[in-house]
Short mmCIF file of C-alpha atoms and ligand atoms in Angstrom, two decimals:
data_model
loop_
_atom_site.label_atom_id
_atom_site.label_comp_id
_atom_site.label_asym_id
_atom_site.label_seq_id
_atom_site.Cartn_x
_atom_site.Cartn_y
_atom_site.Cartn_z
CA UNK A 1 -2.59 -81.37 60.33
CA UNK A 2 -6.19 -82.37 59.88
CA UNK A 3 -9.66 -82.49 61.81
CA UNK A 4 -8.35 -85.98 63.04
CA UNK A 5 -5.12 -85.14 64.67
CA UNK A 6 -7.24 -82.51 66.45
CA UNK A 7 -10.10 -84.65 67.55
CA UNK A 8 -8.04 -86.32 70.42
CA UNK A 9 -6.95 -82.53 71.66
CA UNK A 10 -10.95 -81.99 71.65
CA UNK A 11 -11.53 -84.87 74.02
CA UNK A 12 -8.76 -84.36 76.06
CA UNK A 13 -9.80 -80.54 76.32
CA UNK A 14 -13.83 -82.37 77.36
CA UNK A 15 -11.93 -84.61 79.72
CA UNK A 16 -9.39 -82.57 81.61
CA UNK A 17 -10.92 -79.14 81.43
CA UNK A 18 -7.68 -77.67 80.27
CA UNK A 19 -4.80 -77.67 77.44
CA UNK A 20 -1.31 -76.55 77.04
CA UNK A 21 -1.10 -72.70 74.88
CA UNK A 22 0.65 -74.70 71.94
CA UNK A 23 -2.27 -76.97 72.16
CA UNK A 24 -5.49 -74.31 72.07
CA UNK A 25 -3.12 -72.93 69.64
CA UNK A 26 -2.99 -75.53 67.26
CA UNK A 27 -7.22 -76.29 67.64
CA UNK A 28 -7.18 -72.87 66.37
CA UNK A 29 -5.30 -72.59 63.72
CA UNK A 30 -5.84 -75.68 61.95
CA UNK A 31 -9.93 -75.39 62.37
CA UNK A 32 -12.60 -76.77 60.02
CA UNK A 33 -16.39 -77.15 60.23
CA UNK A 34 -16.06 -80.09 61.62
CA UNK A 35 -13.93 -79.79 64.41
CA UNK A 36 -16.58 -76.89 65.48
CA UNK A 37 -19.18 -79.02 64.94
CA UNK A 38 -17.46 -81.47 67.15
CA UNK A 39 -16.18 -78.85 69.76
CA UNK A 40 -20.28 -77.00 69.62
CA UNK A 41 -21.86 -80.44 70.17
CA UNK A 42 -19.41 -81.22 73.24
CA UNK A 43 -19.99 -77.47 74.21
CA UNK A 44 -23.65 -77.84 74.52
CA UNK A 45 -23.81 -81.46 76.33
CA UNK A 46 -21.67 -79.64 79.18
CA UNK A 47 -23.56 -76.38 79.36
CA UNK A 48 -26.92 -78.66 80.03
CA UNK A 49 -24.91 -80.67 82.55
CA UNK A 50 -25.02 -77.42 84.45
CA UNK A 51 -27.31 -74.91 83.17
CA UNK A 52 -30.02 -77.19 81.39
CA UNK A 53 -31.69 -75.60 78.27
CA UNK A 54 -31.95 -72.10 80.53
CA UNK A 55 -30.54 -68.91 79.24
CA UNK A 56 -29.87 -65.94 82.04
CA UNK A 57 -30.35 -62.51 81.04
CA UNK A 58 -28.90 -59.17 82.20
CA UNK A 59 -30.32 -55.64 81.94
CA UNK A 60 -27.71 -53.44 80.59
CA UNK A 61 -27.34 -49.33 81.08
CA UNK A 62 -25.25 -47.99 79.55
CA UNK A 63 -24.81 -44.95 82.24
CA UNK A 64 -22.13 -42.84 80.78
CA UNK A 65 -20.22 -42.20 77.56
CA UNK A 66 -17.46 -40.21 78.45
CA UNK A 67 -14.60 -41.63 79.57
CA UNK A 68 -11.10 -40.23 80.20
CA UNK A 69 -9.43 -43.52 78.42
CA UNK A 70 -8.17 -43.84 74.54
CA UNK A 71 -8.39 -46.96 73.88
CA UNK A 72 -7.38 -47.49 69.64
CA UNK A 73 -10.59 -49.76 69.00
CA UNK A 74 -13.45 -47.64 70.93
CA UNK A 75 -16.27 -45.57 69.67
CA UNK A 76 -16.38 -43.29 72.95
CA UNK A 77 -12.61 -42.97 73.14
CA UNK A 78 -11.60 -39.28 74.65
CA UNK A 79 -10.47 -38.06 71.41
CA UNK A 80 -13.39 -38.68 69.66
CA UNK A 81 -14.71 -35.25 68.44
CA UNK A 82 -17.07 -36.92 67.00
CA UNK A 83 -19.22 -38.74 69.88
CA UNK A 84 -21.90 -36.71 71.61
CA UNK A 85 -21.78 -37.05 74.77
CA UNK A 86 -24.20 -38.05 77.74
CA UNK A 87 -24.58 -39.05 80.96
CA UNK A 88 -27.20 -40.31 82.77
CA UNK A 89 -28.90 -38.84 86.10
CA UNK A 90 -29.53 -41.23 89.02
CA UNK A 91 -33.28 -40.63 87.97
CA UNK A 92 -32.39 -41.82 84.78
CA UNK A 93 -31.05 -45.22 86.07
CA UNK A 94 -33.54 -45.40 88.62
CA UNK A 95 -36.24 -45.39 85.99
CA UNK A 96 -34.14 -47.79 84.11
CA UNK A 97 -34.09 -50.44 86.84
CA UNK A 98 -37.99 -49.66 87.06
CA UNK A 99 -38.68 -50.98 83.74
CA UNK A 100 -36.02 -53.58 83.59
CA UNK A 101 -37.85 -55.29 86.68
CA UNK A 102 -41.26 -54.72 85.17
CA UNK A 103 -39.50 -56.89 82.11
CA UNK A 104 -38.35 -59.17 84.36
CA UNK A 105 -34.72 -58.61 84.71
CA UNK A 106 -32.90 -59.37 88.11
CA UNK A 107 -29.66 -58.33 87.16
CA UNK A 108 -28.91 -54.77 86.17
CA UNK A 109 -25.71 -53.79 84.54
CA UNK A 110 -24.74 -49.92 85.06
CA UNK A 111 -21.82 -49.92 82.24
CA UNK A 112 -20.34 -46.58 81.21
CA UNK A 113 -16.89 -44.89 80.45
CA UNK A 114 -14.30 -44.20 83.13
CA UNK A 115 -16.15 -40.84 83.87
CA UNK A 116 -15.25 -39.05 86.86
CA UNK A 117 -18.72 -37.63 87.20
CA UNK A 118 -19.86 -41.12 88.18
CA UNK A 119 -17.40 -41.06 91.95
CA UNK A 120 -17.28 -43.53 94.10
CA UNK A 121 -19.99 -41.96 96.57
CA UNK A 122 -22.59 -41.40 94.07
CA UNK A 123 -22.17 -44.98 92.29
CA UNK A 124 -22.46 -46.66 96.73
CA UNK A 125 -25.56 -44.26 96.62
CA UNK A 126 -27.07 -45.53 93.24
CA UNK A 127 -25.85 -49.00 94.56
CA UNK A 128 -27.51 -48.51 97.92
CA UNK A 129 -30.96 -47.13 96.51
CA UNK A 130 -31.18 -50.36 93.94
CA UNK A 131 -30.72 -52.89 95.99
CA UNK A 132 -33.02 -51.42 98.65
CA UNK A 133 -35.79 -51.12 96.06
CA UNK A 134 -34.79 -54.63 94.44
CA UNK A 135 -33.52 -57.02 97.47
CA UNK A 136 -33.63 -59.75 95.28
CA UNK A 137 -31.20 -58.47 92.04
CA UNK A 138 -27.73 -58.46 91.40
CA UNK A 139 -26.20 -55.33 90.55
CA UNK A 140 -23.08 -55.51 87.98
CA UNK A 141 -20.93 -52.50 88.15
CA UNK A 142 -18.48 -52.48 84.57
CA UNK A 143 -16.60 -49.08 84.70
CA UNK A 144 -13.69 -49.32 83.98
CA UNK A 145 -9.70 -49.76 85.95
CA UNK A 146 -10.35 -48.08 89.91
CA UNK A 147 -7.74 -48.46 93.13
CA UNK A 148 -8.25 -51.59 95.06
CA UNK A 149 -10.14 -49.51 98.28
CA UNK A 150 -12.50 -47.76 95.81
CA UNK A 151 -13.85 -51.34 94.49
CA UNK A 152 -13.94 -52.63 97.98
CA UNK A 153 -16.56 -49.57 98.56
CA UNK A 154 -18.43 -50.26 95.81
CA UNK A 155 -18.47 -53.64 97.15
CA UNK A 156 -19.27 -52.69 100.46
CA UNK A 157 -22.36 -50.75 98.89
CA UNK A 158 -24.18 -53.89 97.49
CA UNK A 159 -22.02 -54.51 93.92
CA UNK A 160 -22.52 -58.33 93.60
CA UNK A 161 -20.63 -58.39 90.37
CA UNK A 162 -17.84 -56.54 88.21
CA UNK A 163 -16.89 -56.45 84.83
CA UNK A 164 -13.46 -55.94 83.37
CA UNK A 165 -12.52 -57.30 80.38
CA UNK A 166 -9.31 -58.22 79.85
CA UNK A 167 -9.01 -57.57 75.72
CA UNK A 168 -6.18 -59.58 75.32
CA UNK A 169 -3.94 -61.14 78.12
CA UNK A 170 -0.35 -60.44 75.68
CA UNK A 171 1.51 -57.43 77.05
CA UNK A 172 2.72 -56.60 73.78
CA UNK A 173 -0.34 -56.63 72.06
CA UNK A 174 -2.02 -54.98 74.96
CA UNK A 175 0.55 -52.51 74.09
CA UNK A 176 -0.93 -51.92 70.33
CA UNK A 177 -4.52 -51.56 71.29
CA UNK A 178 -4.12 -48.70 73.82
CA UNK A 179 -2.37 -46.01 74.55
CA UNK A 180 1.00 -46.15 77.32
CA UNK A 181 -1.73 -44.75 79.81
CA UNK A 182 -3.16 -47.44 80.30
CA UNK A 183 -1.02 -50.83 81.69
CA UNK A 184 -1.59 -54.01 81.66
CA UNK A 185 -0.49 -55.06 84.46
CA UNK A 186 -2.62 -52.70 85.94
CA UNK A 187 -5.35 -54.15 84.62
CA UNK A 188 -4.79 -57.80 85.31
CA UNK A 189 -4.16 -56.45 89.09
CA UNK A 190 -7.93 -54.45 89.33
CA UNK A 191 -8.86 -58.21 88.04
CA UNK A 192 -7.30 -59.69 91.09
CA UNK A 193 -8.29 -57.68 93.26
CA UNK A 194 -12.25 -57.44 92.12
CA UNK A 195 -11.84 -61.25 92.69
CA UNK A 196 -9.98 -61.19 95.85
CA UNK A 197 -12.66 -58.47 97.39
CA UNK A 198 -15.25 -61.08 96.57
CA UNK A 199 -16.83 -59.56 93.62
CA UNK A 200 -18.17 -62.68 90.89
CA UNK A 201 -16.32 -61.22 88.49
CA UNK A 202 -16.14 -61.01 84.47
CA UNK A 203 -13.01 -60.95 82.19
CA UNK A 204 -13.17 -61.17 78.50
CA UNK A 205 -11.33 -60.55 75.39
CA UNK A 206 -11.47 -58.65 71.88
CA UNK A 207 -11.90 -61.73 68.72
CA UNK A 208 -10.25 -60.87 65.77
CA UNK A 209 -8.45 -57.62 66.96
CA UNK A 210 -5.69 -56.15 64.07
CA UNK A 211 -2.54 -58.35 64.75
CA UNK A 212 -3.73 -60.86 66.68
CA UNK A 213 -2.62 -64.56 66.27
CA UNK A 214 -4.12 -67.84 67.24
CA UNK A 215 -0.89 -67.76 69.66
CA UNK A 216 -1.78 -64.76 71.20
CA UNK A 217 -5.57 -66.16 71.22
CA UNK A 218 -4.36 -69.48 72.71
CA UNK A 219 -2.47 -66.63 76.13
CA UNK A 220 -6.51 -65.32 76.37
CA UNK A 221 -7.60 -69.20 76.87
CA UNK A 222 -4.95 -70.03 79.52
CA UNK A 223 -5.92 -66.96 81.14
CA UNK A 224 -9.22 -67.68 81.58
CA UNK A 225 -8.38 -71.24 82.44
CA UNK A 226 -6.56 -70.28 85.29
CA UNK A 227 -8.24 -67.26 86.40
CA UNK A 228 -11.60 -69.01 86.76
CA UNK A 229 -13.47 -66.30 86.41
CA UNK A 230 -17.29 -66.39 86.79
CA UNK A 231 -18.00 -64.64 83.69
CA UNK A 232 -16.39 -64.18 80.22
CA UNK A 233 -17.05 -61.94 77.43
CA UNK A 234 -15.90 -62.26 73.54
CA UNK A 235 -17.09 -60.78 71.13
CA UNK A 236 -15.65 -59.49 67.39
CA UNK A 237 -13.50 -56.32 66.87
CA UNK A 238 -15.56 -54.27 65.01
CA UNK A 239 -14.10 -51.10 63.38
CA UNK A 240 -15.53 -47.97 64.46
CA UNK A 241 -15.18 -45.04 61.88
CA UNK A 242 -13.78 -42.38 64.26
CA UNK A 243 -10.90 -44.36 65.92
CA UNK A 244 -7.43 -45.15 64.53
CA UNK A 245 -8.24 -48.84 63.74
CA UNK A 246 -11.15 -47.69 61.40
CA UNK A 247 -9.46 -49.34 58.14
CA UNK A 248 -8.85 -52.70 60.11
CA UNK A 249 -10.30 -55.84 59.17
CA UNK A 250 -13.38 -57.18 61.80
CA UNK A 251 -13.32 -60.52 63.16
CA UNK A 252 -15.57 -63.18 62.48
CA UNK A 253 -18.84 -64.62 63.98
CA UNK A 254 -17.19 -68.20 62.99
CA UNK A 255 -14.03 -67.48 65.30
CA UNK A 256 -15.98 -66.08 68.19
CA UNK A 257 -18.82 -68.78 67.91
CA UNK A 258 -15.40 -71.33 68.18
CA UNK A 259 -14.12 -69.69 70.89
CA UNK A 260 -17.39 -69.93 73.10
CA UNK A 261 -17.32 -73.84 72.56
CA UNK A 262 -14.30 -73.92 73.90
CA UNK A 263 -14.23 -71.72 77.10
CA UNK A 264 -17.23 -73.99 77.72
CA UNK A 265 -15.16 -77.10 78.28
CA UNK A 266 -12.43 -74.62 79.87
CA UNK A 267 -14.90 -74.03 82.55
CA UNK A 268 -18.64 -75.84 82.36
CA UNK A 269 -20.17 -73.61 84.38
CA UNK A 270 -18.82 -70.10 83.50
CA UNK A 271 -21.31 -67.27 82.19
CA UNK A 272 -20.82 -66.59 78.81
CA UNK A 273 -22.76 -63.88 77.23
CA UNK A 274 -24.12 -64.16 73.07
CA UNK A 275 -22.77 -60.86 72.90
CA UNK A 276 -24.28 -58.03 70.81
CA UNK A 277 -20.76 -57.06 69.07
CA UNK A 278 -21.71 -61.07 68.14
CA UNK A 279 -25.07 -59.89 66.87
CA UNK A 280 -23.98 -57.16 64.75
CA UNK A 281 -21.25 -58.61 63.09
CA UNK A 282 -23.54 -61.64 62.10
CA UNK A 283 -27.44 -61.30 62.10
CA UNK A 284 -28.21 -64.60 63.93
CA UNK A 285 -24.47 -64.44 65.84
CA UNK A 286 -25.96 -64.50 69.01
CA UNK A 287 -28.17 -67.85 68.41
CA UNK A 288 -25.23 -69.58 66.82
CA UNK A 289 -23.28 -68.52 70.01
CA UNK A 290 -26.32 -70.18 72.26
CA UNK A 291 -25.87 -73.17 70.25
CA UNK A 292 -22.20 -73.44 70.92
CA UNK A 293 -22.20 -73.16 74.25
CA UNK A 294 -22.84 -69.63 75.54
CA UNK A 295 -26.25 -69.36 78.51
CA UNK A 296 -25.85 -65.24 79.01
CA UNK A 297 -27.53 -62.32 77.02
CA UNK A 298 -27.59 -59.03 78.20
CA UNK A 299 -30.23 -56.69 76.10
CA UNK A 300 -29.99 -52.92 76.60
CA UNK A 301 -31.83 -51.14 79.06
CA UNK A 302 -31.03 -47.88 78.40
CA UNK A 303 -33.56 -45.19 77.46
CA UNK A 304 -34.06 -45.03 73.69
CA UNK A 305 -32.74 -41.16 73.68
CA UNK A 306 -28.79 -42.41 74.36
CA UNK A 307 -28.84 -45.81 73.05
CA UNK A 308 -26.87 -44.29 69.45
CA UNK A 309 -24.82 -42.66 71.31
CA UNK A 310 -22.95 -45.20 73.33
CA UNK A 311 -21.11 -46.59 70.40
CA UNK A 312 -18.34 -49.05 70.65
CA UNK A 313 -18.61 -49.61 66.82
CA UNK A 314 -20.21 -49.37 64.11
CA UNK A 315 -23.36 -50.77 63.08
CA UNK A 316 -24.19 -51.72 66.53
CA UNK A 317 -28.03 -53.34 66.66
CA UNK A 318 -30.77 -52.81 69.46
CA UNK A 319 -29.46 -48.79 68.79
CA UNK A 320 -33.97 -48.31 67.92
CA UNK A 321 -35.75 -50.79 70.05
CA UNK A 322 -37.10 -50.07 73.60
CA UNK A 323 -36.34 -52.55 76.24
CA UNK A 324 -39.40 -54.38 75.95
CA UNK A 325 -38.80 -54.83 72.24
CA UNK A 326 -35.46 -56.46 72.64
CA UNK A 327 -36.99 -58.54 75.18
CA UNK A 328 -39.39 -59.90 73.07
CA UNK A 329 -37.19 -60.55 70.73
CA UNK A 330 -34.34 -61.71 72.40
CA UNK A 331 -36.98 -64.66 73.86
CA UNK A 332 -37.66 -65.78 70.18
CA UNK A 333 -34.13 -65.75 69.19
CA UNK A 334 -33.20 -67.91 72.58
CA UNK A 335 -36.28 -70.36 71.71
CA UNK A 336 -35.53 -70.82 67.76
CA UNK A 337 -32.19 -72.80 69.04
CA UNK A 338 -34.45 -75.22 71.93
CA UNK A 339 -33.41 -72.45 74.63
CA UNK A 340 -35.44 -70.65 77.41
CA UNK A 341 -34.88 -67.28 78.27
CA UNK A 342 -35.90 -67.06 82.19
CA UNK A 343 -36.14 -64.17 85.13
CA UNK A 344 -33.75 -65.05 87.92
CA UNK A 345 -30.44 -63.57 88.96
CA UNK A 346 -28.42 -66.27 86.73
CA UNK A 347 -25.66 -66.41 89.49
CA UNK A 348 -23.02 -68.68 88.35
CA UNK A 349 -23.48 -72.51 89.75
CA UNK A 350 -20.92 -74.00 91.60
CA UNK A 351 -21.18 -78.35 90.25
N1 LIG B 401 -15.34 -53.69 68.62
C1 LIG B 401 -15.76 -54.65 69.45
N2 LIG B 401 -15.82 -54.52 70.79
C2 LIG B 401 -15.45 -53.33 71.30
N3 LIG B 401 -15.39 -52.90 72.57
C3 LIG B 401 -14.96 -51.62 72.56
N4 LIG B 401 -14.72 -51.22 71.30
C4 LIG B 401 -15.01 -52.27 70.49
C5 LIG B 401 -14.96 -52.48 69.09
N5 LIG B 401 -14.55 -51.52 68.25
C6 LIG B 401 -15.66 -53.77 73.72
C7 LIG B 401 -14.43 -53.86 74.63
C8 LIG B 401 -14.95 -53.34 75.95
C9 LIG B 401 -16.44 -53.56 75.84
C10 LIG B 401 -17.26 -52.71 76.72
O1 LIG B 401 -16.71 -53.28 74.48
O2 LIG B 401 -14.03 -55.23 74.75
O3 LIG B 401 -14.41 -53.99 77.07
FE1 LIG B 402 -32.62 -55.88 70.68
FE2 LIG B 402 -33.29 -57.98 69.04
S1 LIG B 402 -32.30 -57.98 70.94
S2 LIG B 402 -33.84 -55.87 68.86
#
């Protein structure tokens, strides 16, 4: 097996927008520089087809650290004695959304832990007071697994958008990364039914978690292929010092960089965010993922006092810079790979 015997699985994968799992299996295990070169260079020719040379961007706040989950890879898992806790008032996010609008951002991101502090009445009122102060934003609610009814109020309320990444779309290897609490099939379900309710919704998956294979990578791509989401998220494992998995090896910019190109020709016009797990594992990760194919960053919003705090993993960047700051430099980053970064709600395009 060589870069040759892949390039016809590349075209095909340009052409027809889909490949068997053996197939996506095989592009990944038997990748060289070339065949990303080859898959980047397709990658970007079909993100200008639908995007052009713009790059969307999304306000995150990060609302809430606690969370009643125990996930084996994340920072703010419950049994973390070690993460100091926060949550943020409405105020708070209020004055969030303030400056993120000042910045430009039409899209705000309220992210947190599964915290019951944050109910399903008080998130409708948050949801209710943003969008009457910004008519013209999207909100993006990303909190976690909830029953079918309480998305449909948070729907209901003004959510345009939800995120819920998958991690992995195995069962078994599901299984390894969290604890039994948490299900699977549960999960895919609250993806089904965040679709089904309307919701534009994002999936996404964990790159280079311990025991993963380019099989079980090659279930995440058929996933996405036929879940058609609007939005997918990658981005590396990265160990976190307080978790179990705190001695596993991280994944790779390369891999994740790979994987954007090809969820590009998966879908042309889903969202896919240079993520910041991208950023930190690599220092220009998130420009190499522009130039493979991704159109989405999504700076952080949230007020410089809590931005340590809310940590995934270790290392993570944009921990010291106020919004502003990321802005600014999240607009250089964008332009140094022939990108613009621009000020609009960056709903996904139907071709
Ligand atoms: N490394 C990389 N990404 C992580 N996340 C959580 N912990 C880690 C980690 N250690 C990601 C998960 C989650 C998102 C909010 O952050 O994919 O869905
Ligand atoms: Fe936050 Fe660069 S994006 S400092």
């Amino acid at each position: 097996m060589n870069e040759r015997t892949l390039f016809p699985l590349i075209n095909k994968l340009a052409r027809c927008h889909q490949l068997t799992e053996a197939e996506y299996a095989q592009l990944i295990r038997f990748r060289t520089p070339e065949t990303a070169a080859r898959l980047a260079a397709l990658a970007r020719t079909a993100r200008e087809a639908v995007y052009g040379t713009e790059v969307y961007t999304r306000g995150l706040i990060e609302v809430s650290n606690f969370c009643r989950n125990d996930c084996y890879y994340c920072g703010i898992r419950r049994s973390n004695q070690n993460c100091d806790r926060y949550r943020l008032s409405d105020e708070d996010i209020l004055a969030c959304c303030a400056e993120g609008y000042r910045l430009g951002f039409r899209t705000f991101v309220l992210q947190g832990g599964e915290d019951g502090a944050f109910s399903v009445p008080r998130v409708c009122r948050l949801l209710r007071a943003i969008k009457s102060d910004y008519p013209d934003c999207a909100v993006t609610l990303s909190l976690g697994e909830m029953e079918r009814a309480d998305y449909q109020a948070l729907y209901n309320a003004g959510a345009d958008r939800y995120l819920l990444r998958h991690e992995t779309a195995d069962p078994d290897h599901y299984a390894a990364l969290h604890p039994a609490a948490l299900s699977f099939d549960h999960r895919i379900q609250c993806l089904r039914d965040l679709k089904d309710i309307g919701y534009q919704v994002g999936c996404g998956f964990l790159v280079g978690s311990p025991g993963q294979t380019p099989e079980l990578l090659a279930k995440d791509l058929k996933f996405v292929e036929e879940f058609q989401p609007a939005m997918c998220g990658i981005g590396p494992f990265i160990p976190q010092q307080d978790t179990p998995l705190r001695d596993e090896a991280p994944g790779t910019a390369e891999l994740t960089v790979y994987l954007l190109s090809i969820l590009r020709l998966i879908q042309p016009n889903l969202l896919l965010p240079a993520t910041t797990a991208l950023g930190t594992i690599q220092p220009n990760g998130r420009e190499l993922g522009l130039a493979a194919g991704a159109n989405v960053v999504m700076p952080n919003l949230s007020p410089l006092s809590v931005r340590k705090k809310y940590a995934l993993y270790d290392g993570k960047i944009c921990t010291g810079e106020e919004g502003a700051q990321c802005v600014g430099c999240l607009q250089g980053r964008v332009a140094s790979v022939g990108y613009t970064l621009v000020s609009s709600r960056g709903d996904i395009r139907t071709i």
